[in-house]
Amino acid sequence: MLRLSGERLTVVYRIRADSEAEAHARARDVCYEQTVEVPEDLPMREDIRAHVVGRIERLGPIGPAAFEAVISYAVEVVGPELPQLLNVVFGNVSLKHGIRVEAIEFPDGLLRHFRGPRFGLTGLREALGVWGRPLLGTALKPMGISPREMAELAYEMARAGIDLIKDDHGIADPPFCPFRERVPRCVEAVERANRETGRRAIYLPNVTAPADRVFERAELARRAGAGGLLLSPGLTGLDTLRALAGDDSIALPLMAHPAFLGGFLGSPESGIAPGVLLGQLLRLAGADATIFPNYGGRFAAFTREVCRAIAEATVRPMGSVRPIFPVPAGGMTLERVPEMVGVYGTEAVFLIGGALLRQRHRLAEAVRELYRAMGVPGPSA
Amino acid sequence: MLRLSGERLTVVYRIRADSEAEAHARARDVCYEQTVEVPEDLPMREDIRAHVVGRIERLGPIGPAAFEAVISYAVEVVGPELPQLLNVVFGNVSLKHGIRVEAIEFPDGLLRHFRGPRFGLTGLREALGVWGRPLLGTALKPMGISPREMAELAYEMARAGIDLIKDDHGIADPPFCPFRERVPRCVEAVERANRETGRRAIYLPNVTAPADRVFERAELARRAGAGGLLLSPGLTGLDTLRALAGDDSIALPLMAHPAFLGGFLGSPESGIAPGVLLGQLLRLAGADATIFPNYGGRFAAFTREVCRAIAEATVRPMGSVRPIFPVPAGGMTLERVPEMVGVYGTEAVFLIGGALLRQRHRLAEAVRELYRAMGVPGPSA
């Protein structure tokens, strides 16, 4: 006889169906598919059917041929491991058409197994010593430049007043810009700028790497003096982010990049809502800041509403899991900064790549304009 | 000045566009987005523009508002690490609408960095000592049963003539069926059956686990005597599969389960073609057998053509990367076996879960019928 706590994880699915009856059948299918994975009519111990099989809590229409099913799962079926949590939420049903994860509610009994972000909003601000304004970030690119050129760019960005200076996510360990060479150079460049400005900009090298190398690179970066790390959990697996955030010997702020995760965001009828995936789940996994394509940029699927939902998920109460920074990015221009402040407020990182490179000949001036656009005095140095 | 080998990875993208001009603009955007990630008009070193930026090799219409763009990338930009390969193929463009990966061609200069499957088709047959017929697999379920009940089921399945007996992919390490307890029990049960039958059925425990536990569980399984392992690379990250396949101290056949990977398969206009993701990429990563939903089962998106494409990708020449087993699964019934043999031939694993559980009271007889349906004599014992 199973003895379970009674605590349950709740998932809201959007289900495509032509009738309430079909929606109900599909929702029941989700309950079985995500747990016992046998046909409903198969003989089964009664306690398993009662406690292990998912449970429909609510079901109702939300639009033409669209229903919302609220389904709960016993915490013991789901947790406390992140891969299994992802599996129960969306493992097999990801393979079915017309089922989308719209929301997840985590019970405390599950949340207490997750440490979440080590720094979060407040911790990252403390590390930088910056309060009362959005943070500014940029990416070191284009791929193809040498470690020396990259370090020079990092220096210029830190000197001009950028707070978070990250590797471009596409630069992992290419032969023309090896990790081991560029990381100490860029750290040194940003430290040199910091000595000159009195500020505390940080460099975040990209530790997205093979499964057996991520921690080695993170440790190299930490020893070199990097102030944070960049990871693409879509490429490494989300749990690698969790393991990295939980590693007390690394203990650096983590910025998550959404590369490859777009696979889950390609259709309004399937996949996982961006607020859940890039907001809730990456936060649960331990990102201190989550990058996502800003609306009006070059990623058309990310509307203002989608971006707001992601930002909202970064701060929504979630047990003891800290709030984190939303990081709108992708084709951000200097002119849009006032609008961005209106949408995201001050608790955001504005990640500006190409537009700053375009102003490289007058970078200090361009960044002063950014500060003015945020309604704050320019960088102090 | 960049010195590159000239070898290139080729990716075929399906691009939604209303005109040839728009298709061309979108294809150029892919070339920049996936590499240098800066606007095309930004000043850039000429050797970077010539060698790092992706290159459109061909572009043409393939249907209404649909174009096929063949884009190549320098091997030095792509490899030799799997996360970076995934990033170049689909990292940022995964976040854009209407771009789908239809095919990948790997040059030898890239393939030689990948060991691929350790066993493959032939190695797995050698381990089992079974030739000339499809293999039979099953899953131990439903979730909620105890290790003792699970071992009993494993025994019955091995006794009846099933070759590959795996954990249900949803059973990782739940409190009611802990990994440490169930694995030795199931190994022992299958070994006992093997002693009685003279055959060599194997048990494959599910090592899908947190990033820092996968290898620990795999090692536990190996020491307990497991004959193979089950992993869901969508939950752990694809590179964890590669690392596991490459680990000489584990060295067990690996079966990959597609849980969560459906996120990439939800739309014909976005994501990654199933043959590429579940066939080519999981094979490159080192799966010896790749599970996918069989057509006509409970996963409607998997048509006969999709399943054929996956099966084809498991055996297509790919440098020194071994051919592997396609494993159609999901709602497979005994009656469909002759049809399956027609579609997949003998080089496949038929994974039959619920339908065998339904016949548990007459399992030996049901499996003899399966053998007959495959056109071979029943199991020897």
Coordinates of C-alpha atoms in Angstrom, one line a residue, chain A residues 95, chain B residues 100-103 121 256-259 261-262 264-265 272-284 287-296 299-318 322-330 343-345 347-349:
Chain A
L95 CA 5.1 13.8 -28.3
Chain B
R100 CA 12.7 23.7 -39.2
V101 CA 15.7 21.4 -39.4
E102 CA 15.0 18.8 -42.1
A103 CA 18.3 17.1 -42.5
L121 CA 23.0 -3.2 -34.1
A256 CA 17.3 6.2 -25.6
H257 CA 13.7 7.2 -24.7
P258 CA 12.2 10.3 -26.4
A259 CA 10.5 11.8 -23.3
L261 CA 12.0 15.7 -27.0
G262 CA 8.5 16.0 -28.4
F264 CA 10.9 19.8 -30.9
L265 CA 8.4 17.8 -32.9
I272 CA 13.6 19.4 -35.9
A273 CA 12.4 16.5 -38.1
P274 CA 12.0 13.3 -36.1
G275 CA 14.4 11.4 -38.3
V276 CA 17.1 14.0 -37.5
L277 CA 16.5 14.3 -33.8
L278 CA 15.5 10.7 -32.8
G279 CA 17.5 9.1 -35.6
Q280 CA 20.6 10.9 -36.6
L281 CA 21.3 13.0 -33.5
L282 CA 20.6 10.3 -30.9
R283 CA 22.7 7.9 -32.9
L284 CA 25.6 10.4 -33.2
A287 CA 22.3 5.4 -28.5
D288 CA 22.4 1.8 -29.5
A289 CA 18.6 1.8 -29.8
T290 CA 16.2 4.7 -30.2
I291 CA 12.6 4.5 -29.0
F292 CA 10.0 6.4 -30.9
P293 CA 6.2 6.3 -31.0
N294 CA 5.0 3.9 -33.7
Y295 CA 2.5 5.0 -36.3
G296 CA -1.1 4.1 -35.7
F299 CA 0.9 9.4 -30.8
A300 CA -0.9 10.7 -33.9
A301 CA 1.9 12.9 -35.2
F302 CA 4.1 10.0 -35.9
T303 CA 2.9 8.8 -39.3
R304 CA 4.2 5.8 -41.2
E305 CA 6.4 8.1 -43.2
V306 CA 7.9 9.8 -40.1
C307 CA 8.6 6.4 -38.6
R308 CA 10.2 5.2 -41.8
A309 CA 12.4 8.3 -41.8
I310 CA 13.6 7.6 -38.3
A311 CA 14.3 4.0 -39.1
E312 CA 16.2 5.0 -42.2
A313 CA 18.3 7.4 -40.2
T314 CA 19.4 4.6 -37.8
V315 CA 21.2 2.7 -40.6
R316 CA 22.2 5.3 -43.2
P317 CA 26.0 5.4 -43.7
M318 CA 27.5 7.9 -41.3
R322 CA 27.6 2.4 -36.2
P323 CA 24.0 1.6 -37.3
I324 CA 21.6 1.2 -34.4
F325 CA 18.2 -0.3 -33.7
P326 CA 15.0 1.6 -34.3
V327 CA 12.5 0.9 -31.5
P328 CA 8.9 1.5 -32.5
A329 CA 6.8 1.7 -29.3
G330 CA 3.6 3.1 -27.8
V343 CA 7.7 -1.9 -42.4
Y344 CA 10.8 -2.2 -40.3
G345 CA 12.2 -5.5 -41.4
E347 CA 16.6 -5.0 -37.8
A348 CA 14.3 -3.4 -35.2
V349 CA 13.2 -3.8 -31.6

